[in-house]
Coordinates of C-alpha atoms in Angstrom, one line a residue:
M90 CA 73.6 -257.9 68.0
E91 CA 72.0 -260.9 68.7
S92 CA 73.7 -263.7 70.5
M93 CA 74.6 -266.6 68.0
R94 CA 73.2 -269.7 69.1
T95 CA 75.5 -271.9 67.4
K96 CA 79.2 -271.0 66.0
T97 CA 80.5 -271.7 62.7
P98 CA 83.4 -275.1 62.7
F99 CA 85.7 -273.3 61.2
F100 CA 87.2 -269.8 62.8
Q101 CA 83.6 -269.2 65.0
A102 CA 83.3 -265.7 64.8
F103 CA 83.3 -266.0 61.1
G104 CA 79.7 -266.7 61.5
P105 CA 78.1 -263.3 61.7
L106 CA 81.2 -262.0 59.1
L107 CA 80.6 -264.3 56.2
F108 CA 76.6 -265.7 57.0
G109 CA 74.5 -263.3 58.8
R110 CA 70.9 -263.2 59.5
P111 CA 68.8 -261.8 56.5
A112 CA 70.5 -261.1 53.5
R113 CA 69.9 -257.3 53.7
R114 CA 71.3 -256.8 57.4
T115 CA 74.3 -258.9 56.7
L116 CA 75.2 -256.8 53.7
Q117 CA 75.0 -253.8 55.7
K118 CA 77.1 -255.7 58.4
L119 CA 80.4 -256.9 56.1
G120 CA 81.9 -253.4 56.4
K121 CA 82.1 -254.2 60.2
L122 CA 84.8 -256.1 60.8
D123 CA 85.6 -255.1 64.4
S124 CA 85.1 -257.4 66.9
L125 CA 83.2 -259.7 63.9
S126 CA 86.1 -262.1 63.2
E127 CA 88.6 -263.6 65.6
L128 CA 91.1 -263.2 63.0
Y129 CA 90.5 -259.5 62.6
E130 CA 90.7 -259.3 66.6
L131 CA 94.2 -260.4 66.3
F132 CA 95.5 -259.2 63.1
G133 CA 93.6 -256.1 62.3
H134 CA 95.6 -253.6 63.4
L135 CA 98.2 -254.8 60.6
L136 CA 96.1 -254.2 57.9
P137 CA 95.8 -250.9 56.0
E138 CA 92.7 -249.1 56.3
G139 CA 90.5 -249.5 53.4
L140 CA 92.4 -251.9 51.6
L141 CA 89.8 -254.7 51.9
G142 CA 86.5 -252.0 51.6
R143 CA 84.6 -251.8 48.5
S144 CA 85.6 -250.0 45.5
D145 CA 84.1 -247.4 43.7
R146 CA 83.9 -249.3 40.4
G147 CA 84.5 -252.5 38.8
V148 CA 84.1 -256.0 39.9
N149 CA 84.4 -255.1 43.5
S150 CA 82.1 -252.1 43.9
R151 CA 79.1 -254.4 44.3
E152 CA 77.5 -255.5 47.7
R153 CA 78.1 -259.3 47.9
L154 CA 77.3 -261.9 50.3
F155 CA 81.5 -262.6 49.8
S156 CA 82.5 -259.4 49.5
T157 CA 86.4 -258.4 49.2
Q158 CA 86.6 -258.6 52.9
V159 CA 84.8 -261.5 53.6
T160 CA 86.5 -263.3 50.9
F161 CA 90.1 -262.6 52.1
W162 CA 89.5 -263.8 55.9
A163 CA 87.9 -267.0 54.5
F164 CA 90.8 -267.3 52.4
A165 CA 93.2 -267.0 55.1
A166 CA 91.2 -269.3 57.3
Q167 CA 91.6 -271.9 54.6
I168 CA 95.2 -271.4 54.3
L169 CA 95.9 -271.5 58.1
S170 CA 94.1 -274.5 58.0
P171 CA 95.5 -276.3 55.4
G172 CA 93.4 -279.3 53.7
T173 CA 90.7 -277.1 53.9
A174 CA 88.5 -277.9 50.5
C175 CA 86.3 -275.1 49.2
R176 CA 83.2 -277.5 49.3
E177 CA 83.4 -278.0 52.9
I178 CA 83.5 -274.2 53.6
V179 CA 80.7 -273.5 51.3
R180 CA 78.8 -276.2 53.0
R181 CA 79.6 -275.0 56.9
V182 CA 78.7 -271.7 55.2
E183 CA 75.1 -273.0 54.3
A184 CA 74.4 -274.6 57.4
W185 CA 75.3 -271.9 59.6
W186 CA 73.1 -269.7 57.6
Q187 CA 70.2 -272.1 58.2
E188 CA 71.0 -272.7 62.1
S189 CA 71.2 -268.8 62.6
A190 CA 68.5 -267.2 60.2
G191 CA 66.3 -269.7 60.0
Q192 CA 64.5 -268.2 56.8
G193 CA 65.3 -266.8 53.6
Q194 CA 67.6 -268.0 50.8
G195 CA 71.5 -268.5 51.9
P196 CA 74.5 -269.0 50.1
S197 CA 74.7 -271.2 47.2
S198 CA 75.7 -274.7 47.3
S199 CA 78.1 -274.7 44.8
T200 CA 81.6 -273.7 45.3
S201 CA 81.5 -271.3 42.5
A202 CA 80.4 -268.3 44.2
Y203 CA 83.6 -268.6 46.4
C204 CA 86.0 -269.2 44.1
Q205 CA 84.8 -266.7 41.7
A206 CA 85.3 -264.1 44.8
R207 CA 88.7 -265.5 45.4
A208 CA 89.5 -264.5 41.5
R209 CA 88.1 -261.1 42.5
L210 CA 90.8 -260.3 44.9
E211 CA 92.9 -258.1 43.5
P212 CA 97.3 -259.1 43.5
A213 CA 98.2 -255.5 43.9
V214 CA 95.8 -255.4 47.1
L215 CA 97.0 -258.8 48.4
E216 CA 100.9 -257.5 47.5
L217 CA 100.3 -254.0 49.4
I218 CA 98.6 -256.2 52.6
R219 CA 101.4 -258.6 52.2
A220 CA 104.5 -255.9 52.2
E221 CA 102.8 -253.8 55.1
I222 CA 102.1 -256.7 57.5
S223 CA 106.2 -258.1 56.6
W224 CA 107.8 -254.8 57.3
S225 CA 105.7 -253.8 60.4
L226 CA 107.2 -257.0 61.8
E227 CA 110.3 -255.8 60.7
R228 CA 109.8 -252.3 62.3
N229 CA 109.4 -254.2 65.5
V230 CA 112.5 -255.7 65.5
L231 CA 114.4 -254.8 69.0
N232 CA 118.0 -253.8 68.7
L233 CA 119.3 -257.0 70.9
E234 CA 117.5 -259.2 67.6
R235 CA 119.9 -257.1 64.9
W236 CA 123.5 -258.3 64.4
V237 CA 126.5 -256.5 65.1
G238 CA 126.1 -252.5 65.0
G239 CA 122.0 -253.0 64.9
R240 CA 122.6 -253.7 61.0
P241 CA 119.3 -255.7 60.1
V242 CA 120.3 -259.0 58.1
K243 CA 118.1 -260.4 55.0
I244 CA 118.1 -264.1 54.2
V245 CA 117.4 -264.8 50.7
D246 CA 117.2 -268.4 49.0
G247 CA 114.8 -270.4 46.7
T248 CA 112.4 -273.2 46.5
G249 CA 110.2 -275.2 44.0
I250 CA 106.1 -275.3 44.5
S251 CA 104.1 -278.1 42.8
M252 CA 100.7 -277.3 41.2
P253 CA 97.8 -279.3 39.2
D254 CA 98.8 -280.5 36.1
T255 CA 96.5 -278.4 33.8
P256 CA 97.4 -276.7 30.3
E257 CA 97.4 -273.0 31.7
N258 CA 99.8 -274.1 34.4
Q259 CA 101.8 -276.0 32.2
A260 CA 102.4 -273.3 29.6
L261 CA 103.4 -270.9 32.3
W262 CA 105.7 -272.9 34.7
P263 CA 106.7 -276.1 32.6
Q264 CA 107.3 -279.6 34.4
P265 CA 111.0 -280.4 34.6
S266 CA 112.6 -281.7 31.9
S267 CA 113.6 -284.7 33.5
Q268 CA 110.1 -286.2 33.6
A269 CA 107.9 -287.4 30.3
P270 CA 105.6 -285.3 29.0
G271 CA 102.4 -286.2 30.4
C272 CA 103.8 -287.4 33.7
G273 CA 104.8 -284.6 35.5
F274 CA 103.5 -281.5 37.3
P275 CA 104.2 -277.5 36.7
T276 CA 106.8 -276.3 38.7
M277 CA 107.0 -272.6 40.0
K278 CA 110.5 -271.3 41.3
L279 CA 110.1 -268.6 44.4
V280 CA 112.7 -266.8 45.9
G281 CA 112.2 -265.1 49.1
L282 CA 113.6 -262.7 51.2
F283 CA 113.5 -263.2 55.0
S284 CA 114.6 -261.3 58.1
L285 CA 116.7 -262.7 60.1
G286 CA 115.6 -260.7 63.1
S287 CA 111.9 -261.3 62.8
G288 CA 111.5 -264.4 60.4
A289 CA 109.2 -262.3 58.4
L290 CA 108.9 -263.6 54.5
L291 CA 109.7 -259.2 53.8
E292 CA 109.4 -260.1 49.6
A293 CA 109.3 -263.1 47.3
Q294 CA 109.5 -263.4 43.7
T295 CA 108.7 -266.2 41.4
G296 CA 109.4 -267.7 38.2
N297 CA 109.5 -270.5 36.1
Q298 CA 112.3 -273.1 36.4
H299 CA 114.4 -272.3 33.4
T300 CA 114.9 -268.9 35.4
H301 CA 118.1 -268.9 37.5
E302 CA 117.4 -267.9 41.2
S303 CA 120.2 -265.0 40.9
I304 CA 118.0 -263.4 38.2
L305 CA 115.1 -263.6 40.7
F306 CA 116.7 -262.3 43.2
R307 CA 117.5 -258.9 41.2
A308 CA 114.0 -258.4 41.1
L309 CA 114.3 -258.0 44.9
W310 CA 116.8 -255.5 44.9
S311 CA 114.8 -252.3 45.5
K312 CA 113.4 -253.6 48.8
L313 CA 116.8 -253.7 50.2
Q314 CA 118.1 -250.7 52.1
K315 CA 121.2 -248.9 52.9
G316 CA 123.0 -250.8 55.5
D317 CA 121.6 -254.2 55.1
I318 CA 123.6 -257.3 55.0
V319 CA 122.8 -260.1 52.6
L320 CA 123.1 -263.2 53.8
A321 CA 123.2 -266.2 50.7
D322 CA 123.9 -269.6 49.6
R323 CA 126.5 -270.2 47.0
G324 CA 124.0 -270.0 43.8
F325 CA 124.0 -265.9 44.2
C326 CA 127.4 -265.5 44.8
S327 CA 128.9 -263.8 41.6
Y328 CA 131.3 -260.8 40.9
A329 CA 128.6 -258.7 39.3
G330 CA 125.9 -259.5 42.2
I331 CA 128.2 -258.2 45.1
A332 CA 129.7 -255.7 43.4
A333 CA 126.1 -254.1 42.3
L334 CA 124.8 -254.9 45.8
Q335 CA 127.7 -252.9 47.2
Q336 CA 127.9 -250.0 44.7
Q337 CA 124.4 -249.0 43.8
R338 CA 122.7 -250.1 47.1
G339 CA 125.0 -249.9 49.7
V340 CA 124.2 -253.4 50.6
D341 CA 127.1 -256.1 52.2
S342 CA 127.0 -259.8 51.4
V343 CA 128.2 -262.9 53.7
M344 CA 128.1 -265.9 50.9
R345 CA 129.2 -268.9 50.7
L346 CA 131.9 -269.1 47.5
H347 CA 130.6 -270.5 44.3
Q348 CA 131.7 -274.0 43.0
M349 CA 133.4 -272.5 39.9
R350 CA 136.1 -270.3 42.1
K351 CA 138.9 -272.1 43.7
A352 CA 139.6 -271.1 46.7
D353 CA 143.5 -270.0 47.6
F354 CA 144.5 -269.2 51.1
R355 CA 148.2 -268.5 50.1
S356 CA 146.6 -265.1 48.3
G357 CA 145.8 -262.0 49.4
R358 CA 147.0 -260.3 52.9
R359 CA 146.4 -262.4 55.9
L360 CA 144.0 -260.9 58.4
G361 CA 143.9 -264.4 61.0
A362 CA 143.6 -268.1 60.5
E363 CA 141.7 -268.5 57.3
D364 CA 141.2 -265.1 56.8
R365 CA 142.5 -263.6 53.9
L366 CA 141.8 -260.2 52.2
V367 CA 142.1 -260.8 48.4
V368 CA 141.2 -258.8 45.2
W369 CA 139.0 -260.0 42.9
Q370 CA 138.9 -259.0 38.9
K371 CA 135.9 -258.1 36.9
P372 CA 135.2 -261.0 34.6
A373 CA 136.5 -260.3 31.1
Q374 CA 132.9 -261.2 29.4
R375 CA 129.6 -260.3 30.7
T376 CA 126.4 -262.7 30.8
E377 CA 123.1 -262.7 29.3
A378 CA 121.6 -261.2 32.7
W379 CA 123.4 -258.3 32.4
S380 CA 123.2 -255.5 30.1
E381 CA 126.1 -253.8 28.6
Q382 CA 125.5 -250.5 30.4
E383 CA 125.2 -252.3 33.7
F384 CA 128.3 -254.5 33.5
A385 CA 130.4 -251.3 31.8
A386 CA 129.3 -249.7 35.0
L387 CA 131.0 -252.2 37.4
P388 CA 134.0 -251.3 39.1
Q389 CA 137.4 -253.5 37.8
T390 CA 138.2 -254.9 41.0
L391 CA 136.4 -255.5 44.4
S392 CA 138.0 -256.2 47.7
L393 CA 136.5 -259.1 50.0
R394 CA 137.4 -261.3 52.5
M395 CA 137.9 -265.2 52.2
I396 CA 136.9 -266.9 55.1
G397 CA 137.2 -270.8 56.0
L398 CA 134.6 -272.4 58.1
R399 CA 135.0 -276.0 59.4
V400 CA 131.8 -278.1 60.3
A401 CA 132.5 -280.1 62.8
A402 CA 129.0 -281.5 64.1
S403 CA 128.9 -285.1 62.7
G404 CA 126.2 -286.1 60.2
F405 CA 126.9 -283.0 58.1
R406 CA 127.7 -283.3 54.2
T407 CA 129.8 -280.6 53.8
K408 CA 132.9 -280.4 56.3
S409 CA 134.1 -277.6 54.8
V410 CA 132.8 -274.0 53.9
V411 CA 134.6 -270.8 52.1
L412 CA 133.1 -267.6 52.9
I413 CA 133.2 -264.5 50.8
T414 CA 132.4 -261.2 52.2
T415 CA 132.4 -257.7 51.6
L416 CA 132.7 -257.0 55.4
V417 CA 136.5 -256.5 54.9
D418 CA 137.1 -254.8 58.6
A419 CA 138.8 -257.3 60.6
A420 CA 138.3 -255.6 63.9
A421 CA 134.7 -254.6 63.5
Y422 CA 133.6 -257.8 62.3
P423 CA 136.1 -260.6 63.4
A424 CA 136.3 -264.0 61.3
D425 CA 134.4 -266.0 64.1
L426 CA 131.1 -263.7 64.2
L427 CA 130.8 -264.2 60.6
R428 CA 131.3 -267.6 60.9
E429 CA 128.3 -267.7 63.5
L430 CA 126.3 -265.3 61.3
Y431 CA 126.7 -267.9 58.0
G432 CA 125.6 -270.8 60.3
K433 CA 122.0 -268.9 60.8
R434 CA 121.7 -269.2 57.1
W435 CA 120.1 -272.7 57.7
Q436 CA 117.1 -270.6 59.4
V437 CA 115.7 -269.7 55.9
E438 CA 115.5 -273.6 55.5
M439 CA 113.4 -273.9 58.5
H440 CA 110.9 -271.1 57.3
F441 CA 110.6 -272.8 53.8
A442 CA 109.9 -276.0 55.6
Q443 CA 107.1 -274.1 57.8
I444 CA 105.6 -272.3 54.9
K445 CA 105.4 -275.1 52.9
T446 CA 104.8 -277.8 55.1
F447 CA 102.4 -276.7 57.9
L448 CA 100.4 -274.2 55.4
G449 CA 100.8 -276.5 52.8
M450 CA 102.2 -274.6 50.1
D451 CA 104.4 -277.4 48.6
V452 CA 101.7 -278.6 46.3
L453 CA 99.2 -275.8 45.6
R454 CA 95.5 -276.6 44.6
C455 CA 94.2 -273.8 42.2
K456 CA 94.0 -274.8 38.6
S457 CA 94.7 -271.5 36.9
P458 CA 97.5 -269.2 36.9
E459 CA 95.6 -266.3 38.2
L460 CA 94.5 -268.3 41.2
I461 CA 97.9 -269.6 41.5
Q462 CA 99.3 -266.4 41.8
R463 CA 96.7 -265.3 44.6
E464 CA 97.0 -268.5 46.3
V465 CA 100.8 -268.1 46.5
L466 CA 100.3 -264.7 47.9
M467 CA 97.9 -265.8 50.5
H468 CA 100.2 -268.2 51.7
Q469 CA 102.8 -265.3 52.3
I470 CA 100.4 -263.2 54.0
A471 CA 99.2 -266.2 56.3
Y472 CA 102.7 -267.3 57.4
N473 CA 103.6 -263.3 58.2
L474 CA 100.1 -263.6 60.4
V475 CA 101.7 -266.2 62.2
R476 CA 105.2 -264.8 62.6
S477 CA 103.8 -261.4 64.0
L478 CA 101.3 -263.6 66.6
M479 CA 104.9 -265.4 67.6
Q480 CA 106.7 -262.1 67.6
R481 CA 104.2 -260.2 69.5
S482 CA 104.3 -263.0 72.7
A483 CA 108.2 -263.5 72.4
H484 CA 108.5 -259.6 73.4
L485 CA 105.6 -259.6 75.6
H486 CA 107.5 -262.5 77.8
H487 CA 111.2 -262.0 77.2
V488 CA 112.0 -265.2 75.0
T489 CA 114.1 -265.6 72.3
L490 CA 111.8 -265.7 69.1
A491 CA 113.8 -268.1 67.2
R492 CA 112.9 -270.8 70.1
L493 CA 109.0 -270.5 69.5
S494 CA 107.5 -273.2 67.8
F495 CA 105.8 -272.4 64.6
K496 CA 103.6 -275.4 64.5
G497 CA 102.9 -275.0 67.9
T498 CA 101.5 -271.3 67.5
L499 CA 99.9 -272.5 64.3
D500 CA 97.8 -274.6 66.3
T501 CA 97.0 -272.5 69.6
L502 CA 95.7 -269.8 67.2
R503 CA 93.4 -272.2 65.7
H504 CA 92.2 -273.6 69.0
W505 CA 91.9 -270.6 71.1
S506 CA 90.6 -268.0 68.3
G507 CA 86.9 -269.3 68.6
L508 CA 87.2 -268.9 72.6
I509 CA 88.6 -265.6 72.0
A510 CA 86.2 -264.5 69.0
A511 CA 83.1 -265.6 72.1
A512 CA 84.4 -262.9 74.4
G513 CA 84.1 -260.2 71.7
K514 CA 81.4 -258.3 73.8
T515 CA 83.5 -258.3 76.9
P516 CA 87.0 -256.4 76.1
R517 CA 88.1 -257.1 79.4
Q518 CA 87.8 -260.8 79.3
Q519 CA 88.6 -261.4 75.7
Q520 CA 92.4 -259.3 76.5
K521 CA 92.5 -261.7 78.9
L522 CA 92.3 -264.7 77.1
I523 CA 94.6 -263.0 74.6
D524 CA 97.1 -262.8 76.8
L525 CA 96.7 -266.3 78.0
M526 CA 97.0 -267.4 74.5
L527 CA 100.2 -265.6 74.3
A528 CA 101.7 -267.2 77.5
L529 CA 100.9 -270.6 76.0
I530 CA 102.6 -269.8 72.9
A531 CA 105.8 -268.4 74.7
G532 CA 105.8 -271.4 76.7
D533 CA 106.0 -273.8 74.1
L534 CA 109.8 -273.7 73.0
V535 CA 111.8 -275.7 70.9
P536 CA 114.5 -277.8 72.6
E537 CA 118.1 -276.4 71.8
R538 CA 119.9 -278.9 70.0
P539 CA 122.8 -277.5 68.5
G540 CA 124.8 -279.6 65.6
R541 CA 121.5 -281.9 65.3
S542 CA 121.4 -283.9 62.3
E543 CA 118.4 -285.5 60.3
P544 CA 119.5 -287.2 57.3
R545 CA 116.8 -286.9 54.7
G546 CA 115.1 -290.2 54.4
K547 CA 111.8 -291.9 54.9
K548 CA 111.3 -294.7 57.3
R549 CA 107.8 -295.6 56.2
R550 CA 107.6 -296.9 53.1
P551 CA 105.5 -296.1 50.2
K552 CA 102.6 -298.2 48.6
N553 CA 104.2 -300.4 46.4
Y554 CA 101.9 -298.8 43.0
Q555 CA 103.9 -298.6 39.7
L556 CA 104.8 -295.3 38.4
L557 CA 103.5 -293.8 35.4
T558 CA 105.9 -293.4 32.4
K559 CA 103.2 -292.4 30.3
P560 CA 100.0 -289.9 30.2
R561 CA 97.3 -291.9 32.2
A562 CA 94.8 -291.9 28.8
E563 CA 97.9 -293.6 27.1
V564 CA 98.5 -296.1 29.9
G565 CA 94.7 -297.0 30.5
N566 CA 94.4 -299.9 33.3
L567 CA 97.5 -300.7 35.2
P568 CA 97.8 -304.1 36.4
R569 CA 98.1 -304.1 40.0
R570 CA 102.1 -305.0 41.3
N571 CA 102.7 -308.3 42.6
R572 CA 99.0 -309.6 41.4
P573 CA 99.2 -312.9 40.0
K574 CA 99.3 -313.9 36.5
A575 CA 96.6 -315.4 34.8
N576 CA 99.0 -318.8 34.1
H577 CA 100.1 -318.8 37.5
P578 CA 98.8 -322.2 39.2
K579 CA 97.7 -320.6 42.4
S580 CA 95.9 -317.3 40.5
P581 CA 92.5 -317.0 40.7
L582 CA 92.1 -316.0 37.0
S583 CA 93.5 -319.3 36.0

């Protein structure tokens, strides 16, 4: 392959992959991802072969400049570089084409071709890619990274995602009822299942704001395996949920006691200080979330441990927490060990902050539900790709995975990927650069700050604009706040 005279500004090795030389030769090369994309060099081994190839029939059976594999890697690059607009990608594609090919018709200057290509990505294929990457991360978890007895711990929690205010999005994900019609944004609820050992987002389920997180979590139960331990907040703590997980899936639970249940440490059998073995009775009435058959199959009683947890760190809102767990063997699972385990539940908040803040999933950008679905999946894939790089670096250099910086890894990937791709013709030099990049990632450790308190407050004040309490079309042009009135003696309007 001829040497490139220039490189594309975003993920340089996308040049040959995305744009090529003459059109016919480009289409012939699109199926050869090896040594063409730096993302493929780093992550290609995680993707099952054939998922991104041409299909025998359907919309992805034609030869296109934006083929499935090209679109996937370009979409991934866009997610890994938050703020990159589709128009920017198309403009850079067009500029590289003219510079490298020098003749012939390049890709269209419109973003339509790229946006249509993203719409052709099949959600089922993206689901398979997400699942393969996430569970490969879980398989690579070392025994010392697992909990007591080598048992895997899965953390579950939910979050909200905003998106553009279009009628289609509003119909599927309505805005919060507290917001005036026409003044809010559609809100999606996402429940994620994370691995404590690898930090990977193993599975996720989405719904609207009217669907409770525990119901979305039930759709993920089939992904849990016997022997797993579910770590969750009090929103997931219910008799039916805990009993069904233990009885049907063989999964134990460590959860915070729901606020509607009172904790009485005088009841049950004493196992230690603020450690009691209690028995819960099956509720007399079932909720709408459970069918009559499912509710009838639940046991009449449930033996659980109730453990008190005192939060001594200054600045924390909650001073005392009551835990409920199905791990009733006090000898195998001491209370202090369970208290320490629940303290790690906070990691899921950090994972959501990473994927929403550093990868831009907090506010989605697509305007149709079909593309919103693909955008959410691509964010999950991009997050797990970064986590795989962190895991690879941690295992290679024998550092604690939780100490590695996600943002530092993301920055290193963006700035080193082009250099690694440029060395594609010399495998030894390329591997040397990859090893150096992994060493830099391993050296960027987050300081250990136990008990650190960061209040949820903003120091920088927002701009002094008025808030929309009615749709913009009804309000019209708003007067500037603090603008002098016409009858004011110092007003230029008087």
